[in-house]
PDB file of C-alpha atoms (C1' of nucleotides) in Angstrom:
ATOM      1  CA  UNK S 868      32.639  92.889  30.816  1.00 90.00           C
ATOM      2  CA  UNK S 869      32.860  95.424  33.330  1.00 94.00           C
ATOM      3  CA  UNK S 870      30.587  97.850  35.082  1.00 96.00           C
ATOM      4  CA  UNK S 871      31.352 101.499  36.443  1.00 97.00           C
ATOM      5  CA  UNK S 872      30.202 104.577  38.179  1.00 96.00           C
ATOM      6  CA  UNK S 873      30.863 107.626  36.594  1.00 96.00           C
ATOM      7  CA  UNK S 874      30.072 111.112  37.896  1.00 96.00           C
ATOM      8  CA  UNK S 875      28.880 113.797  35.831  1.00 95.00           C
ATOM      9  CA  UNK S 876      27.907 117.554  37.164  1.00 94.00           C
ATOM     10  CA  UNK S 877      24.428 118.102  35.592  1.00 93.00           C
ATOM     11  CA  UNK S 878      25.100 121.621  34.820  1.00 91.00           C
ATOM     12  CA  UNK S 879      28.125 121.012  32.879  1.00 92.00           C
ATOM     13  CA  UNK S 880      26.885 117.634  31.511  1.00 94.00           C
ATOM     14  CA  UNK S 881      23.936 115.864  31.942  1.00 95.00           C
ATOM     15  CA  UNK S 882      22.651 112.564  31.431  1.00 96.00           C
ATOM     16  CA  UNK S 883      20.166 114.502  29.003  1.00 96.00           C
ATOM     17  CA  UNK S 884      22.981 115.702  27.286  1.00 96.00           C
ATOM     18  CA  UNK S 885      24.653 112.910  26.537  1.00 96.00           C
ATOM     19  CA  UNK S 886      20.997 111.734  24.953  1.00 96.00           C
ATOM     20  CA  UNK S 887      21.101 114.652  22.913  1.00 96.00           C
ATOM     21  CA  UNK S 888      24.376 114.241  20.911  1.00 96.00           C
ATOM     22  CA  UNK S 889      24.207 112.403  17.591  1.00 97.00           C
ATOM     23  CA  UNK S 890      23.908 108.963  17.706  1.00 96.00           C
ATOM     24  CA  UNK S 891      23.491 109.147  21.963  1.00 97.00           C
ATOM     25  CA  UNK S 892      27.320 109.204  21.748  1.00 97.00           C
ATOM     26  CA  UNK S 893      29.538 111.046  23.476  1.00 96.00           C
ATOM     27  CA  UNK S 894      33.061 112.026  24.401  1.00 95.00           C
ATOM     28  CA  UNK S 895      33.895 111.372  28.227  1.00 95.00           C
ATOM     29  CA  UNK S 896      36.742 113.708  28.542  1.00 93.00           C
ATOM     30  CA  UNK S 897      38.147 116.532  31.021  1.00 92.00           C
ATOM     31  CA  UNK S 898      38.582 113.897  33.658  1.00 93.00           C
ATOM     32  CA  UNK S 899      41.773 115.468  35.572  1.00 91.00           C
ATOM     33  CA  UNK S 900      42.122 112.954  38.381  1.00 92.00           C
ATOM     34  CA  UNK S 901      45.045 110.674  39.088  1.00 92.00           C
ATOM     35  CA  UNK S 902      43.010 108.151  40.106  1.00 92.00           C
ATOM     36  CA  UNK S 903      39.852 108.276  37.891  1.00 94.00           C
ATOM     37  CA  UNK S 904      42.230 108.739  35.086  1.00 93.00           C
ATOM     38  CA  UNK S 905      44.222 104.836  35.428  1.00 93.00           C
ATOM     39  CA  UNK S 906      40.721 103.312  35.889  1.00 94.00           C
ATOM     40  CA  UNK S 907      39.912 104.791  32.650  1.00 93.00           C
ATOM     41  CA  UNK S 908      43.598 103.880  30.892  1.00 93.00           C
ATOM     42  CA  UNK S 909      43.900 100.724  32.091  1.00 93.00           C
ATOM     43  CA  UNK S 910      40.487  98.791  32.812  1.00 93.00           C
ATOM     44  CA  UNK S 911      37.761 100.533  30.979  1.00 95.00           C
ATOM     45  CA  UNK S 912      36.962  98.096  27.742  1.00 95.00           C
ATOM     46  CA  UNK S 913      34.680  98.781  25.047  1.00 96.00           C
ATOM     47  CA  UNK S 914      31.105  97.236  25.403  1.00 96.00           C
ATOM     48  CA  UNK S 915      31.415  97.959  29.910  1.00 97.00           C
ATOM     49  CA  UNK S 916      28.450  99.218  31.465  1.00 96.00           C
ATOM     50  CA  UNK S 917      28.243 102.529  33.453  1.00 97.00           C
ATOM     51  CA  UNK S 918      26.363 103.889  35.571  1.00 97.00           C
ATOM     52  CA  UNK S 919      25.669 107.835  34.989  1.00 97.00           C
ATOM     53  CA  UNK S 920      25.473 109.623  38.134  1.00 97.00           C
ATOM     54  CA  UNK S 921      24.907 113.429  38.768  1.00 96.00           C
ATOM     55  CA  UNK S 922      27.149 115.025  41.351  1.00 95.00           C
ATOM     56  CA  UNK S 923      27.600 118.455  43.122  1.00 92.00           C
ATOM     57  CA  UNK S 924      23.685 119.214  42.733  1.00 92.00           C
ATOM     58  CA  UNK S 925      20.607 119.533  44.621  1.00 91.00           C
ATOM     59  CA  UNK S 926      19.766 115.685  44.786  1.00 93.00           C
ATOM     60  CA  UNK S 927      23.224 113.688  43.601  1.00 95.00           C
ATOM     61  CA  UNK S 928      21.879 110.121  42.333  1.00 96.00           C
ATOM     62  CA  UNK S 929      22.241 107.470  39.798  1.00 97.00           C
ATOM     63  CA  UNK S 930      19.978 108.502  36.998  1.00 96.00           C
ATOM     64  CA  UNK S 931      20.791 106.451  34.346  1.00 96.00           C
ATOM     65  CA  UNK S 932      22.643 103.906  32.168  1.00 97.00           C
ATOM     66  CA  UNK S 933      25.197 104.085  29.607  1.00 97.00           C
ATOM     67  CA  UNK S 934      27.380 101.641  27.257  1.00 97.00           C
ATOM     68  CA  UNK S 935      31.692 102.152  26.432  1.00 97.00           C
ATOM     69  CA  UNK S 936      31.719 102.408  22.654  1.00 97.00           C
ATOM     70  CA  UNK S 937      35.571 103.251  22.527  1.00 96.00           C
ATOM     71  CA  UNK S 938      38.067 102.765  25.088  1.00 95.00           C
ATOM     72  CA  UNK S 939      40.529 104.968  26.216  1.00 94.00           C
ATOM     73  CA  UNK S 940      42.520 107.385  24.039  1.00 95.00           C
ATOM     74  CA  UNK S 941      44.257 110.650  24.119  1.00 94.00           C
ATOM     75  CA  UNK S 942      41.976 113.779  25.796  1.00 94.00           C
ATOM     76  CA  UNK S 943      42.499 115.719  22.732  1.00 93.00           C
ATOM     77  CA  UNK S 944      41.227 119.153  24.860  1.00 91.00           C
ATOM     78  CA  UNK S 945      44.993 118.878  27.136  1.00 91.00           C
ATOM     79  CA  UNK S 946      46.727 119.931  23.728  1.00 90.00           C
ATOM     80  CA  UNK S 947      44.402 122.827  23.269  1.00 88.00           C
ATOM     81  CA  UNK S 948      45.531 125.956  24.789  1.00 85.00           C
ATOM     82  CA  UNK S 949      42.227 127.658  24.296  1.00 85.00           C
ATOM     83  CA  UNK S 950      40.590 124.472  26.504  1.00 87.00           C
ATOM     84  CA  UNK S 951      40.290 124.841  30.738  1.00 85.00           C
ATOM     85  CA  UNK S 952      41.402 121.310  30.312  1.00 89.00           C
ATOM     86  CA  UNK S 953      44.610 122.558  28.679  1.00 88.00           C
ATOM     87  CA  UNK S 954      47.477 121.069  30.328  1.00 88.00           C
ATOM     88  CA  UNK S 955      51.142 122.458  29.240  1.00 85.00           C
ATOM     89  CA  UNK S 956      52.908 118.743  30.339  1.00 85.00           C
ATOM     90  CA  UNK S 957      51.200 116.857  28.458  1.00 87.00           C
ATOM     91  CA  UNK S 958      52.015 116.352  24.412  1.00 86.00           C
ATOM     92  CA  UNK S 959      50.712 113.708  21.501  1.00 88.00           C
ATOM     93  CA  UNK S 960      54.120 112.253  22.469  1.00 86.00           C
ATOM     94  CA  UNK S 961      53.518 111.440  25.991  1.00 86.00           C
ATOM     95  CA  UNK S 962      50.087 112.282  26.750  1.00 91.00           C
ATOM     96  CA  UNK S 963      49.176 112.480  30.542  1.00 92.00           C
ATOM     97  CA  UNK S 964      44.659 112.763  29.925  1.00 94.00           C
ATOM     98  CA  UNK S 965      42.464 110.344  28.486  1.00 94.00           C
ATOM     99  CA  UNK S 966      38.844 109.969  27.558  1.00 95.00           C
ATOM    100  CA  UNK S 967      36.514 107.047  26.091  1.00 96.00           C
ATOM    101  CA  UNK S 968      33.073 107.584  24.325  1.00 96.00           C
ATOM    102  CA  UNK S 969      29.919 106.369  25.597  1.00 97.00           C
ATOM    103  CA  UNK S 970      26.442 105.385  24.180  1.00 97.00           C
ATOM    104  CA  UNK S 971      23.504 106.544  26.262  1.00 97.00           C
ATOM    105  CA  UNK S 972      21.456 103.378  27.604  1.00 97.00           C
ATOM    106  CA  UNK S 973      18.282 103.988  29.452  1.00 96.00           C
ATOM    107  CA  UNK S 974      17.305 107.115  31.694  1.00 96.00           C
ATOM    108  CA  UNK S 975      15.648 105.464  35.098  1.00 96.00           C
ATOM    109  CA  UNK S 976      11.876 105.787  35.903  1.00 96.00           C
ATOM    110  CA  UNK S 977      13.196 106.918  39.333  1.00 95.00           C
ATOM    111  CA  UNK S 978      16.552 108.252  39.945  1.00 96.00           C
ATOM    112  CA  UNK S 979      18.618 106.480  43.073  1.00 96.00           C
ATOM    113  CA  UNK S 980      19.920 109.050  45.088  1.00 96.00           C
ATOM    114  CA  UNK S 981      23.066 108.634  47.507  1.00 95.00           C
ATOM    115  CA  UNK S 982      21.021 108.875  50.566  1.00 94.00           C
ATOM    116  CA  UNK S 983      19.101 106.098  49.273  1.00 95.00           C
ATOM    117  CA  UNK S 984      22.490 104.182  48.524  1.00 95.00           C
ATOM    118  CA  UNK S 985      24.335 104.457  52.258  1.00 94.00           C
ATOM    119  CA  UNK S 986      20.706 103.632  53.723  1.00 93.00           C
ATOM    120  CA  UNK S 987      21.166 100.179  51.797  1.00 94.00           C
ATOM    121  CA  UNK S 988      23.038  97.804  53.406  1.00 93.00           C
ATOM    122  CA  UNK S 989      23.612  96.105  49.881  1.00 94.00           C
ATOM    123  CA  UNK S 990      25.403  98.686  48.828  1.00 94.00           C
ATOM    124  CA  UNK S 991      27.654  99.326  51.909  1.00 91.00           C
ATOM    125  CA  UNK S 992      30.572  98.525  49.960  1.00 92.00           C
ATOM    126  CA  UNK S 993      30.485 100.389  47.042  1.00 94.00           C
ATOM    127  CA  UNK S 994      32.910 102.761  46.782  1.00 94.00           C
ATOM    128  CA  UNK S 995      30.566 105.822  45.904  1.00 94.00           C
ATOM    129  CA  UNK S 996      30.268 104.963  49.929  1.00 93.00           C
ATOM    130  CA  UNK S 997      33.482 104.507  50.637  1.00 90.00           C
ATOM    131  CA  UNK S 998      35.594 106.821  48.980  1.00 88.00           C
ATOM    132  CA  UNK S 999      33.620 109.514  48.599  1.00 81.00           C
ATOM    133  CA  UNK S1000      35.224 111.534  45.567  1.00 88.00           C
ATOM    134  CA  UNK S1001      36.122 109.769  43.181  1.00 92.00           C
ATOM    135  CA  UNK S1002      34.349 110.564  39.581  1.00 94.00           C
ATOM    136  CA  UNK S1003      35.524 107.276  37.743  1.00 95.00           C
ATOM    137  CA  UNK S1004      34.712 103.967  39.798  1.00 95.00           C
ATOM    138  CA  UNK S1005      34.515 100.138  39.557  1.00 95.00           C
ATOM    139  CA  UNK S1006      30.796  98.690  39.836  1.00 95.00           C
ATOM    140  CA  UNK S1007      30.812  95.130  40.543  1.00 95.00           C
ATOM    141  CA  UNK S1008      27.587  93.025  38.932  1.00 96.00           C
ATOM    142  CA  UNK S1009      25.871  92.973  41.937  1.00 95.00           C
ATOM    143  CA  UNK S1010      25.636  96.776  42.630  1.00 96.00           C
ATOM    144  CA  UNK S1011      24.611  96.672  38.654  1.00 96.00           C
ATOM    145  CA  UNK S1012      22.072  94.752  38.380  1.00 96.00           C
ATOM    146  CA  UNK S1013      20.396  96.072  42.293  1.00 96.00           C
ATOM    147  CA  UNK S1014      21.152 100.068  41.101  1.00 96.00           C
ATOM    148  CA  UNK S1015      18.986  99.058  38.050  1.00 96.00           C
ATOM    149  CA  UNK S1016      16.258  97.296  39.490  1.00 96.00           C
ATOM    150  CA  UNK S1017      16.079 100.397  42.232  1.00 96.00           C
ATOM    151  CA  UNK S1018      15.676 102.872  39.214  1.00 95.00           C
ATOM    152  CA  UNK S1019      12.556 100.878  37.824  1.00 92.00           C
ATOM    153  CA  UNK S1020      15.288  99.999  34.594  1.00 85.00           C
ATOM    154  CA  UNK S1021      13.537  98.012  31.849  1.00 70.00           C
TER     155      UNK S1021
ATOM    156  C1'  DG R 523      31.524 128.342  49.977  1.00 61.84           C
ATOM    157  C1'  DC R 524      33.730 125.280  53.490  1.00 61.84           C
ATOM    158  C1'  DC R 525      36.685 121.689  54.027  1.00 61.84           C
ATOM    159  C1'  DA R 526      37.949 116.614  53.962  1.00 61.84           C
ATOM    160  C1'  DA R 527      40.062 112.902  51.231  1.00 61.84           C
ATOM    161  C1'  DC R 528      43.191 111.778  47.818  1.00 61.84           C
ATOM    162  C1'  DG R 529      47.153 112.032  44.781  1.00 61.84           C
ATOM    163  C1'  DT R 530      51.078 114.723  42.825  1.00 61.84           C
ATOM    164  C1'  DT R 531      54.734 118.069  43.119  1.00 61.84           C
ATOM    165  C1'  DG R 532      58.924 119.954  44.533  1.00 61.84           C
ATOM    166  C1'  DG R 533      62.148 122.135  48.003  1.00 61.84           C
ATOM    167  C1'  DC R 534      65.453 120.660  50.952  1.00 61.84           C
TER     168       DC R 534
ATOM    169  C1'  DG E 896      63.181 110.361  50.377  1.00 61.84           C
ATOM    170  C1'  DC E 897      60.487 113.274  53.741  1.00 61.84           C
ATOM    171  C1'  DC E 898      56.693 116.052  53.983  1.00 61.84           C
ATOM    172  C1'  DA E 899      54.325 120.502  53.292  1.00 61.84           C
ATOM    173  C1'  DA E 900      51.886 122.748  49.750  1.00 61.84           C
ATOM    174  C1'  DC E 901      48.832 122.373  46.160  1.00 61.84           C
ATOM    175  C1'  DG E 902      45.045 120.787  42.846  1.00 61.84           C
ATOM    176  C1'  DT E 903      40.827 118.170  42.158  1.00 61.84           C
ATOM    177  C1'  DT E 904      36.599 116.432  43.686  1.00 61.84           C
ATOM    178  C1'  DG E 905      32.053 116.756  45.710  1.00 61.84           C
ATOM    179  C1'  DG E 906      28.873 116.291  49.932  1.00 61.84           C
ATOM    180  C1'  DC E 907      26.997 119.251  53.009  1.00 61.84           C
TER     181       DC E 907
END
DNA sequence: GCCAACGTTGGC
DNA sequence: GCCAACGTTGGC
């Protein structure tokens, strides 16, 4: 059981969103990121916890909590030439994109925002402070369980 | 909207 | 195989 960080622009997707969809479950796709993209291949497993966090707005912050219901598997929008997240390279052959589905958790009773997080000195090494853009990221337990009890989680 | 931090791409 | 250009991300 692992536990990640993923970043989510409110506008485009929201942690309300993701609430909204049938069964609270939802496809985490269009991530286009080298990086964010192996995290997701190679280490995301079904049942890991996330943390939802909303970036490139007003206040960016942890708001929430969600669940992976499915691990990784094809993006199916980089086949889709009518999708932004078309991407010519890529084929069902030899796909380069990949997405998982997640099951939304708990909303906090106070979102954590990342001024709050680099003021903590508990969270010094987490690599939302670290390496700043990054939209898939490891957790460890620690960060977890002290990112839930911040946001007044049940 | 600027620009810094990454990773990939591709000319040579 | 070097390295400049480019794309993505995201705080400010």
């Amino acid at each position: 059981m692992n536990y990640w960080l993923f970043k989510s622009e409110p506008d485009e997707y929201s942690l309300d969103d993701l609430r909204s969809e049938p069964g609270h479950i939802g496809r985490w796709d269009g991530i286009r990121n080298y990086q964010a993209r192996n995290f997701l291949r190679d280490r995301v497993q079904q049942g890991d916890g996330v943390l939802f966090y909303h970036s490139a707005c007003k206040v960016p912050a942890v708001v929430g909590t969600a669940r992976v219901v499915r691990a990784a598997y094809p993006d199916p929008a980089q086949f889709d030439p009518e999708s932004k997240y078309f991407d010519p390279k890529a084929s069902p052959e030899n796909p380069r994109w990949f997405c998982v589905d997640i099951e939304w958790q708990s909303a906090f009773a106070r979102p954590v925002a990342l001024k709050e997080i680099k003021q903590n000195p508990a969270l010094e090494e987490m690599v939302l402070v670290k390496q700043g853009r990054l939209s898939i990221q490891p957790v460890t337990a620690d960060e977890w369980s002290l990112l839930r009890r911040l946001g007044g989680a049940s």
